[in-house]
Amino acid sequence: MTGFPHWYTEGLEHIWLPYTQMKTATPPLPVISADGVRLTLADGRRLIDGISSWWAAAHGYNNPHITAAMKAQIDTMPHVMFGGLVNEPALTLATRLAGLLPGDLNRVFIAESGSVSVEVAMKMAAQYFMNRGEKRSKFVHFRGTYHGDTLGTMAVCDPEEGMHGMFAGMLAKNILADLPKTVAEAEAFTVFLKKNAHDVAAVITEPLVQGAGGMRFFEPETLRWLRAACDEAGVLLVVDEIFTGFYRTGTRFAIEQAGIVPDMVTLSKGLSGGVTPLSACIARETVFEAFYDDSPTKALMHGPTYMGHALGCAAANASLDLYEQADYGVRVAAIETQLKAELAPCRTLPNVKDVRVKGAIGVVQLADASGLERLKPLFVEKGVWIRPFRDIVYLTPPMVIEPDDLSVLTAAINSVLAGV
Ligand SMILES: *Cc1c(COP(=O)(O)O)cnc(C)c1O
């Protein structure tokens, strides 16, 4: 690319990029604007976004309703501290999320990032038992799962496949298990959980899709088995909907497909529609009650500086309006049908191991992933932003994408993988 802007060449000498070997990596692309499902690069090229900015930009970019809500909020009050003070967007968001989530998931803690909301859920679980006079220090987590990059959440990610293997020695010791996929495995899991319950605060899982672990799908009955096992063992269940929440798997929340009520749910990514950092940990009344006491030491001991961020919550409320106004379930069903039809031809390509689609997630898994890095620039040449990782080439497009643009994305995958 020619004509790099000044801020780009200068800034690359100072910025530290994520998951990137700065010495050998292909330089990142400078984006100067985004609109709808398109990103505009500094040299004028436009790319259709197949990834939704790490799965967050559900409504596409620069949605006028979200922008207007944020502009109004910024002129009134971008933020005030959440200790001793509250603000309208945060309280409205809490009321709305409590209304959207099933059962008595009614208490909403609003933080800034997904990882932090998982940390909060873990802390809630541990302190829930402390407040009841029990010390339980461990979490049961599953192979193939991802819950964040902070030290606490790293300790509930897959220890081998995750990006965190080298830190193993300094992480909290938790209990790794396999997700039960059959009745027999579910029974074995229940026995195992009951045996360890005295030291286990919570079981934590992603629902229906293990995202960063490689877009692996599992059935709703697995979630029902986990709920039943936790009930029987007297252990809390945390479901991390940071990726799946807000229609990515077809329903508003993935847990709806299993009909379960977890003890805590974490949300982020689609919550603000990819516009501002924002997350939430929503707990059941039964969890909240263990903290509700005359003793100050039983209060939840957590409070990020930017929690309950007014501007972020205004964006999230506008994002929730959009999910309510248009039927995203119907949209995602159409995307699913199209992804299934248009990715199916990949099955016949020599290096393809599996093709799978759930909701607005389309995955082509490769048999040999050694050439993955070489594919990335080929997608840019085709005018699309697709970022393969591990052994998969995948799409998580904005849910507002039109059929023609989605076809450009699937055609790019078909032709790049076919070596055309
Ligand atoms: C992205 C993600 C996280 C971490 O969220 P951050 O905002 O990146 O900290 C946690 N859990 C799941 C399931 C995720 O997909």
Short mmCIF file of C-alpha atoms and ligand atoms in Angstrom, two decimals:
data_model
loop_
_atom_site.label_atom_id
_atom_site.label_comp_id
_atom_site.label_asym_id
_atom_site.label_seq_id
_atom_site.Cartn_x
_atom_site.Cartn_y
_atom_site.Cartn_z
CA MET A 1 0.00 0.00 0.00
CA THR A 2 1.32 3.42 -0.86
CA GLY A 3 0.77 6.77 0.80
CA PHE A 4 0.66 5.75 4.45
CA PRO A 5 -0.66 8.58 6.62
CA HIS A 6 1.80 10.19 9.00
CA TRP A 7 0.02 9.01 12.17
CA TYR A 8 0.35 5.45 10.90
CA THR A 9 4.09 5.26 10.29
CA GLU A 10 4.89 7.27 13.40
CA GLY A 11 2.39 5.51 15.67
CA LEU A 12 3.48 2.01 14.69
CA GLU A 13 6.81 2.81 16.33
CA HIS A 14 4.97 3.21 19.64
CA ILE A 15 1.85 1.11 19.68
CA TRP A 16 1.84 -2.45 21.07
CA LEU A 17 -0.54 -4.68 19.12
CA PRO A 18 -2.60 -7.62 20.50
CA TYR A 19 -1.58 -11.26 19.96
CA THR A 20 1.04 -10.00 17.51
CA GLN A 21 4.69 -10.81 17.02
CA MET A 22 5.64 -7.23 16.26
CA LYS A 23 8.86 -8.25 14.49
CA THR A 24 7.42 -10.60 11.91
CA ALA A 25 3.73 -9.74 11.59
CA THR A 26 2.25 -8.29 8.43
CA PRO A 27 1.60 -4.60 9.26
CA PRO A 28 -2.01 -3.84 10.25
CA LEU A 29 -4.30 -1.96 7.88
CA PRO A 30 -5.09 1.69 8.66
CA VAL A 31 -8.87 2.18 8.82
CA ILE A 32 -10.12 5.75 8.54
CA SER A 33 -13.87 5.27 8.64
CA ALA A 34 -16.58 2.67 8.85
CA ASP A 35 -20.17 2.70 7.73
CA GLY A 36 -22.82 -0.02 7.58
CA VAL A 37 -20.92 -3.26 6.94
CA ARG A 38 -17.95 -1.54 5.27
CA LEU A 39 -14.55 -0.40 6.48
CA THR A 40 -12.67 2.29 4.53
CA LEU A 41 -8.86 2.08 4.48
CA ALA A 42 -6.51 5.07 4.32
CA ASP A 43 -5.80 4.43 0.64
CA GLY A 44 -9.50 4.50 -0.18
CA ARG A 45 -10.09 0.75 -0.49
CA ARG A 46 -13.30 -0.52 1.09
CA LEU A 47 -13.71 -3.91 2.75
CA ILE A 48 -16.91 -5.73 3.68
CA ASP A 49 -16.52 -6.74 7.33
CA GLY A 50 -17.08 -10.47 7.86
CA ILE A 51 -16.03 -10.41 11.53
CA SER A 52 -18.04 -7.50 13.06
CA SER A 53 -15.00 -6.18 14.92
CA TRP A 54 -14.38 -9.20 17.11
CA TRP A 55 -18.07 -10.21 16.97
CA ALA A 56 -19.40 -7.01 18.48
CA ALA A 57 -20.71 -4.73 15.70
CA ALA A 58 -24.09 -6.44 15.39
CA HIS A 59 -25.83 -3.41 13.87
CA GLY A 60 -22.97 -2.55 11.53
CA TYR A 61 -21.04 0.70 11.92
CA ASN A 62 -22.28 4.24 12.58
CA ASN A 63 -25.86 3.27 13.16
CA PRO A 64 -27.61 6.67 13.33
CA HIS A 65 -29.83 5.69 16.28
CA ILE A 66 -26.84 4.72 18.47
CA THR A 67 -24.85 7.76 17.33
CA ALA A 68 -27.72 10.13 18.17
CA ALA A 69 -28.18 8.59 21.63
CA MET A 70 -24.47 8.96 22.35
CA LYS A 71 -24.35 12.55 21.11
CA ALA A 72 -27.26 13.47 23.37
CA GLN A 73 -25.59 11.78 26.33
CA ILE A 74 -22.18 13.35 25.69
CA ASP A 75 -23.72 16.82 25.74
CA THR A 76 -25.49 16.07 29.02
CA MET A 77 -22.98 14.01 31.00
CA PRO A 78 -20.50 11.52 29.53
CA HIS A 79 -19.85 9.91 32.90
CA VAL A 80 -19.89 10.31 36.66
CA MET A 81 -18.52 7.90 39.23
CA PHE A 82 -20.81 5.03 40.22
CA GLY A 83 -19.91 5.06 43.92
CA GLY A 84 -22.60 6.96 45.82
CA LEU A 85 -23.94 8.34 42.52
CA VAL A 86 -26.01 6.76 39.79
CA ASN A 87 -27.09 7.87 36.33
CA GLU A 88 -30.19 7.34 34.24
CA PRO A 89 -28.68 5.33 31.33
CA ALA A 90 -27.10 2.79 33.72
CA LEU A 91 -30.26 2.27 35.78
CA THR A 92 -32.43 2.07 32.68
CA LEU A 93 -30.05 -0.48 31.21
CA ALA A 94 -30.18 -2.54 34.41
CA THR A 95 -33.99 -2.55 34.34
CA ARG A 96 -34.04 -3.53 30.68
CA LEU A 97 -31.48 -6.33 30.99
CA ALA A 98 -33.32 -7.75 34.00
CA GLY A 99 -36.47 -7.75 31.86
CA LEU A 100 -34.79 -9.48 28.92
CA LEU A 101 -33.07 -12.25 30.87
CA PRO A 102 -35.14 -15.23 32.03
CA GLY A 103 -36.20 -16.13 35.56
CA ASP A 104 -34.91 -14.14 38.52
CA LEU A 105 -31.74 -12.93 36.77
CA ASN A 106 -32.49 -9.48 38.12
CA ARG A 107 -29.34 -7.89 39.56
CA VAL A 108 -27.08 -6.17 37.07
CA PHE A 109 -23.43 -5.18 37.64
CA ILE A 110 -22.20 -3.00 34.77
CA ALA A 111 -18.48 -3.05 33.96
CA GLU A 112 -16.27 -2.11 30.99
CA SER A 113 -14.96 -5.28 29.39
CA GLY A 114 -15.99 -8.87 28.95
CA SER A 115 -13.05 -10.21 30.95
CA VAL A 116 -13.91 -7.97 33.88
CA SER A 117 -17.55 -9.10 33.88
CA VAL A 118 -16.32 -12.71 34.11
CA GLU A 119 -13.98 -11.72 36.95
CA VAL A 120 -16.99 -10.17 38.69
CA ALA A 121 -19.04 -13.35 38.21
CA MET A 122 -16.19 -15.44 39.65
CA LYS A 123 -15.80 -13.11 42.60
CA MET A 124 -19.56 -13.12 43.20
CA ALA A 125 -19.54 -16.91 43.23
CA ALA A 126 -16.64 -17.14 45.68
CA GLN A 127 -18.05 -14.46 47.99
CA TYR A 128 -21.54 -15.98 47.79
CA PHE A 129 -20.17 -19.02 49.61
CA MET A 130 -17.98 -16.94 51.97
CA ASN A 131 -21.04 -14.94 52.98
CA ARG A 132 -22.75 -18.22 53.82
CA GLY A 133 -19.76 -19.29 55.90
CA GLU A 134 -18.18 -21.65 53.38
CA LYS A 135 -14.80 -21.28 51.74
CA ARG A 136 -14.81 -22.55 48.19
CA SER A 137 -11.89 -21.57 46.01
CA LYS A 138 -12.26 -23.43 42.72
CA PHE A 139 -14.13 -23.26 39.44
CA VAL A 140 -15.00 -26.13 37.13
CA HIS A 141 -14.32 -25.10 33.52
CA PHE A 142 -14.27 -26.90 30.20
CA ARG A 143 -11.85 -27.93 27.53
CA GLY A 144 -12.03 -25.69 24.45
CA THR A 145 -13.44 -22.70 26.26
CA TYR A 146 -12.41 -19.03 26.46
CA HIS A 147 -13.46 -16.50 29.10
CA GLY A 148 -10.94 -13.66 28.81
CA ASP A 149 -7.33 -12.53 29.06
CA THR A 150 -7.03 -11.34 32.68
CA LEU A 151 -5.28 -13.55 35.22
CA GLY A 152 -8.52 -14.72 36.88
CA THR A 153 -10.25 -15.55 33.61
CA MET A 154 -7.14 -17.13 32.10
CA ALA A 155 -7.41 -19.70 34.87
CA VAL A 156 -10.80 -20.84 33.52
CA CYS A 157 -9.77 -20.95 29.85
CA ASP A 158 -8.61 -24.13 28.14
CA PRO A 159 -5.11 -24.50 29.60
CA GLU A 160 -3.55 -26.12 26.55
CA GLU A 161 -5.34 -24.73 23.56
CA GLY A 162 -5.74 -21.24 24.94
CA MET A 163 -3.31 -18.44 24.37
CA HIS A 164 -2.23 -18.68 27.99
CA GLY A 165 -0.37 -21.98 28.31
CA MET A 166 2.92 -20.37 29.23
CA PHE A 167 1.36 -18.68 32.27
CA ALA A 168 0.05 -21.94 33.72
CA GLY A 169 2.37 -21.84 36.73
CA MET A 170 1.07 -18.52 37.98
CA LEU A 171 -2.66 -19.14 37.51
CA ALA A 172 -5.18 -20.27 40.13
CA LYS A 173 -5.68 -24.03 40.14
CA ASN A 174 -9.14 -24.83 38.90
CA ILE A 175 -10.76 -28.04 37.72
CA LEU A 176 -10.78 -28.77 34.00
CA ALA A 177 -13.51 -31.05 32.64
CA ASP A 178 -14.96 -32.16 29.32
CA LEU A 179 -18.39 -30.88 28.37
CA PRO A 180 -20.87 -33.74 28.81
CA LYS A 181 -22.22 -34.71 25.39
CA THR A 182 -24.12 -37.91 26.26
CA VAL A 183 -26.43 -39.03 29.07
CA ALA A 184 -23.68 -41.25 30.46
CA GLU A 185 -21.19 -38.37 30.46
CA ALA A 186 -23.76 -36.12 32.13
CA GLU A 187 -24.23 -38.68 34.90
CA ALA A 188 -20.48 -39.01 35.35
CA PHE A 189 -20.15 -35.24 35.46
CA THR A 190 -22.79 -35.01 38.19
CA VAL A 191 -20.99 -37.61 40.31
CA PHE A 192 -17.69 -35.80 39.78
CA LEU A 193 -19.21 -32.43 40.67
CA LYS A 194 -20.85 -33.74 43.84
CA LYS A 195 -17.54 -35.25 44.93
CA ASN A 196 -15.75 -31.91 44.50
CA ALA A 197 -18.59 -29.59 45.52
CA HIS A 198 -17.09 -28.72 48.91
CA ASP A 199 -14.36 -26.75 47.10
CA VAL A 200 -16.18 -25.61 43.95
CA ALA A 201 -17.86 -22.19 43.85
CA ALA A 202 -19.15 -22.41 40.30
CA VAL A 203 -19.18 -24.22 37.01
CA ILE A 204 -18.47 -21.81 34.15
CA THR A 205 -19.22 -22.36 30.47
CA GLU A 206 -19.91 -20.64 27.18
CA PRO A 207 -23.37 -21.63 25.89
CA LEU A 208 -23.79 -23.62 22.61
CA VAL A 209 -20.65 -22.17 20.99
CA GLN A 210 -17.05 -22.16 22.14
CA GLY A 211 -16.01 -19.05 20.25
CA ALA A 212 -12.34 -18.19 20.63
CA GLY A 213 -11.69 -21.91 21.18
CA GLY A 214 -12.39 -22.46 17.47
CA MET A 215 -16.15 -21.93 16.95
CA ARG A 216 -17.10 -25.37 18.22
CA PHE A 217 -20.81 -26.03 18.69
CA PHE A 218 -22.64 -28.17 21.21
CA GLU A 219 -26.25 -29.06 21.90
CA PRO A 220 -28.64 -27.27 24.30
CA GLU A 221 -29.09 -30.48 26.32
CA THR A 222 -25.50 -30.12 27.55
CA LEU A 223 -26.53 -26.85 29.22
CA ARG A 224 -29.54 -28.55 30.79
CA TRP A 225 -27.29 -31.29 32.17
CA LEU A 226 -24.91 -28.70 33.62
CA ARG A 227 -27.83 -26.87 35.26
CA ALA A 228 -29.12 -30.12 36.75
CA ALA A 229 -25.67 -31.19 37.96
CA CYS A 230 -25.09 -27.80 39.62
CA ASP A 231 -28.50 -27.97 41.31
CA GLU A 232 -27.81 -31.45 42.60
CA ALA A 233 -24.30 -30.57 43.82
CA GLY A 234 -25.22 -27.18 45.27
CA VAL A 235 -22.78 -25.32 43.00
CA LEU A 236 -23.44 -22.08 41.10
CA LEU A 237 -23.60 -22.01 37.29
CA VAL A 238 -22.04 -19.10 35.38
CA VAL A 239 -22.91 -18.86 31.68
CA ASP A 240 -20.68 -16.57 29.63
CA GLU A 241 -22.85 -15.12 26.83
CA ILE A 242 -20.30 -12.46 25.89
CA PHE A 243 -20.05 -13.85 22.36
CA THR A 244 -23.40 -15.62 22.00
CA GLY A 245 -25.63 -12.96 23.58
CA PHE A 246 -27.89 -10.80 21.40
CA TYR A 247 -28.91 -13.19 18.63
CA ARG A 248 -25.53 -14.51 17.41
CA THR A 249 -26.86 -18.09 17.70
CA GLY A 250 -30.37 -17.15 16.52
CA THR A 251 -32.16 -16.51 19.82
CA ARG A 252 -31.65 -13.38 21.94
CA PHE A 253 -29.60 -15.42 24.37
CA ALA A 254 -28.24 -18.89 23.71
CA ILE A 255 -29.57 -20.10 27.08
CA GLU A 256 -33.12 -19.64 25.72
CA GLN A 257 -32.51 -22.65 23.46
CA ALA A 258 -31.86 -24.76 26.55
CA GLY A 259 -34.56 -23.17 28.68
CA ILE A 260 -32.24 -22.80 31.66
CA VAL A 261 -31.68 -20.02 34.18
CA PRO A 262 -27.98 -19.79 35.15
CA ASP A 263 -27.00 -18.17 38.47
CA MET A 264 -24.95 -15.54 36.66
CA VAL A 265 -24.81 -14.47 33.02
CA THR A 266 -22.08 -12.30 31.50
CA LEU A 267 -22.70 -10.05 28.49
CA SER A 268 -20.50 -7.71 26.45
CA LYS A 269 -19.64 -7.64 22.70
CA GLY A 270 -23.13 -7.13 21.17
CA LEU A 271 -24.40 -5.26 24.24
CA SER A 272 -23.29 -1.84 23.00
CA GLY A 273 -23.37 -3.07 19.39
CA GLY A 274 -19.59 -2.79 19.21
CA VAL A 275 -19.59 0.95 19.83
CA THR A 276 -18.17 1.37 23.33
CA PRO A 277 -16.50 -0.90 25.86
CA LEU A 278 -19.28 -2.17 28.10
CA SER A 279 -20.17 -5.39 29.88
CA ALA A 280 -22.58 -6.70 32.45
CA CYS A 281 -22.73 -9.51 34.95
CA ILE A 282 -26.33 -10.35 35.81
CA ALA A 283 -27.03 -12.42 38.92
CA ARG A 284 -30.11 -14.20 40.21
CA GLU A 285 -31.96 -12.86 43.24
CA THR A 286 -30.88 -16.00 45.11
CA VAL A 287 -27.23 -14.94 44.63
CA PHE A 288 -27.94 -11.32 45.54
CA GLU A 289 -29.67 -12.39 48.76
CA ALA A 290 -26.42 -13.88 50.09
CA PHE A 291 -24.91 -10.36 49.94
CA TYR A 292 -27.98 -8.49 51.26
CA ASP A 293 -27.24 -8.12 54.95
CA ASP A 294 -26.65 -5.68 57.82
CA SER A 295 -22.95 -6.50 57.75
CA PRO A 296 -20.81 -4.27 55.47
CA THR A 297 -18.31 -7.09 54.98
CA LYS A 298 -20.94 -9.05 53.07
CA ALA A 299 -21.14 -6.38 50.35
CA LEU A 300 -19.79 -7.24 46.90
CA MET A 301 -16.18 -6.04 46.93
CA HIS A 302 -15.76 -4.80 43.39
CA GLY A 303 -16.06 -1.43 41.61
CA PRO A 304 -14.18 -0.44 38.46
CA THR A 305 -13.59 3.30 37.99
CA TYR A 306 -15.65 3.39 34.82
CA MET A 307 -18.43 1.05 35.90
CA GLY A 308 -21.97 2.08 35.00
CA HIS A 309 -20.48 4.31 32.31
CA ALA A 310 -23.24 6.72 31.29
CA LEU A 311 -22.11 7.15 27.68
CA GLY A 312 -21.59 3.41 27.24
CA CYS A 313 -24.96 2.65 28.79
CA ALA A 314 -26.65 5.19 26.51
CA ALA A 315 -25.10 3.35 23.55
CA ALA A 316 -26.27 0.01 24.97
CA ASN A 317 -29.83 1.27 25.51
CA ALA A 318 -29.90 2.43 21.88
CA SER A 319 -28.46 -0.92 20.83
CA LEU A 320 -31.25 -2.69 22.76
CA ASP A 321 -33.80 -0.46 20.97
CA LEU A 322 -32.49 -1.74 17.65
CA TYR A 323 -32.67 -5.38 18.73
CA GLU A 324 -36.27 -4.72 19.77
CA GLN A 325 -37.34 -2.73 16.71
CA ALA A 326 -36.24 -5.14 14.01
CA ASP A 327 -36.62 -8.85 14.45
CA TYR A 328 -33.00 -9.96 14.73
CA GLY A 329 -34.12 -13.55 15.21
CA VAL A 330 -35.65 -13.52 11.71
CA ARG A 331 -32.59 -11.75 10.30
CA VAL A 332 -30.23 -14.28 11.79
CA ALA A 333 -32.37 -17.19 10.53
CA ALA A 334 -32.01 -15.77 6.99
CA ILE A 335 -28.25 -15.34 7.44
CA GLU A 336 -28.02 -18.93 8.71
CA THR A 337 -29.88 -20.29 5.69
CA GLN A 338 -27.68 -18.34 3.30
CA LEU A 339 -24.44 -19.29 5.09
CA LYS A 340 -25.42 -22.97 4.97
CA ALA A 341 -26.15 -22.83 1.24
CA GLU A 342 -23.17 -20.75 0.23
CA LEU A 343 -20.49 -22.36 2.42
CA ALA A 344 -21.61 -25.92 1.58
CA PRO A 345 -19.49 -26.06 -1.63
CA CYS A 346 -16.37 -25.67 0.55
CA ARG A 347 -16.95 -29.25 1.73
CA THR A 348 -15.57 -30.59 -1.54
CA LEU A 349 -12.31 -28.61 -1.32
CA PRO A 350 -9.22 -30.73 -0.60
CA ASN A 351 -8.04 -29.06 2.63
CA VAL A 352 -11.46 -28.71 4.26
CA LYS A 353 -12.24 -30.84 7.31
CA ASP A 354 -15.63 -29.48 8.32
CA VAL A 355 -18.20 -26.83 7.40
CA ARG A 356 -20.66 -25.78 10.12
CA VAL A 357 -23.16 -23.01 10.64
CA LYS A 358 -25.10 -21.88 13.71
CA GLY A 359 -27.10 -18.67 13.58
CA ALA A 360 -24.93 -15.88 12.20
CA ILE A 361 -21.74 -17.94 12.59
CA GLY A 362 -20.32 -19.72 9.55
CA VAL A 363 -17.22 -21.88 9.94
CA VAL A 364 -14.93 -23.66 7.50
CA GLN A 365 -12.45 -25.80 9.38
CA LEU A 366 -9.24 -26.74 7.60
CA ALA A 367 -7.45 -30.09 7.75
CA ASP A 368 -4.04 -28.43 7.57
CA ALA A 369 -3.88 -24.91 8.98
CA SER A 370 -0.19 -24.29 8.32
CA GLY A 371 -0.92 -21.92 5.43
CA LEU A 372 -3.42 -19.79 7.31
CA GLU A 373 -1.29 -16.66 7.53
CA ARG A 374 -0.90 -16.60 3.75
CA LEU A 375 -4.68 -16.44 3.33
CA LYS A 376 -5.18 -13.17 5.20
CA PRO A 377 -3.91 -10.79 2.45
CA LEU A 378 -5.83 -12.78 -0.19
CA PHE A 379 -9.10 -11.89 1.52
CA VAL A 380 -8.18 -8.20 1.53
CA GLU A 381 -7.47 -8.45 -2.19
CA LYS A 382 -11.03 -9.76 -2.62
CA GLY A 383 -12.40 -6.71 -0.78
CA VAL A 384 -13.39 -8.47 2.43
CA TRP A 385 -12.23 -8.42 6.04
CA ILE A 386 -11.96 -12.04 7.14
CA ARG A 387 -9.47 -13.12 9.78
CA PRO A 388 -8.87 -16.84 10.06
CA PHE A 389 -7.49 -18.16 13.35
CA ARG A 390 -6.46 -21.54 14.75
CA ASP A 391 -7.64 -23.92 12.00
CA ILE A 392 -10.76 -22.06 10.91
CA VAL A 393 -11.88 -19.52 8.35
CA TYR A 394 -15.11 -18.09 9.70
CA LEU A 395 -17.78 -15.43 9.34
CA THR A 396 -19.59 -13.55 12.11
CA PRO A 397 -21.02 -10.75 9.97
CA PRO A 398 -22.97 -7.76 11.27
CA MET A 399 -26.57 -8.98 11.58
CA VAL A 400 -27.78 -6.15 9.34
CA ILE A 401 -25.80 -7.47 6.36
CA GLU A 402 -27.71 -7.63 3.06
CA PRO A 403 -27.77 -10.93 1.10
CA ASP A 404 -25.59 -9.53 -1.73
CA ASP A 405 -22.85 -8.44 0.67
CA LEU A 406 -23.00 -11.76 2.50
CA SER A 407 -22.56 -13.51 -0.85
CA VAL A 408 -19.40 -11.49 -1.46
CA LEU A 409 -18.04 -12.81 1.85
CA THR A 410 -18.92 -16.46 1.17
CA ALA A 411 -17.66 -16.22 -2.42
CA ALA A 412 -14.35 -14.88 -1.13
CA ILE A 413 -13.99 -17.87 1.21
CA ASN A 414 -14.89 -20.31 -1.56
CA SER A 415 -12.43 -18.82 -4.03
CA VAL A 416 -9.54 -18.20 -1.60
CA LEU A 417 -9.77 -21.75 -0.20
CA ALA A 418 -10.05 -23.17 -3.71
CA GLY A 419 -6.83 -21.28 -4.56
CA VAL A 420 -8.56 -19.25 -7.24
C1 LIG B 1 -14.52 -11.95 24.01
C2 LIG B 1 -14.90 -12.85 25.10
C3 LIG B 1 -14.51 -12.59 26.43
C4 LIG B 1 -13.61 -11.44 26.81
O1 LIG B 1 -14.16 -10.20 26.57
P1 LIG B 1 -13.17 -8.92 26.51
O2 LIG B 1 -14.10 -7.76 26.35
O3 LIG B 1 -12.27 -9.14 25.35
O4 LIG B 1 -12.44 -8.88 27.80
C5 LIG B 1 -14.97 -13.44 27.41
N1 LIG B 1 -15.74 -14.50 27.12
C6 LIG B 1 -16.14 -14.77 25.87
C7 LIG B 1 -17.03 -15.94 25.61
C8 LIG B 1 -15.71 -13.97 24.81
O5 LIG B 1 -16.06 -14.28 23.56
#
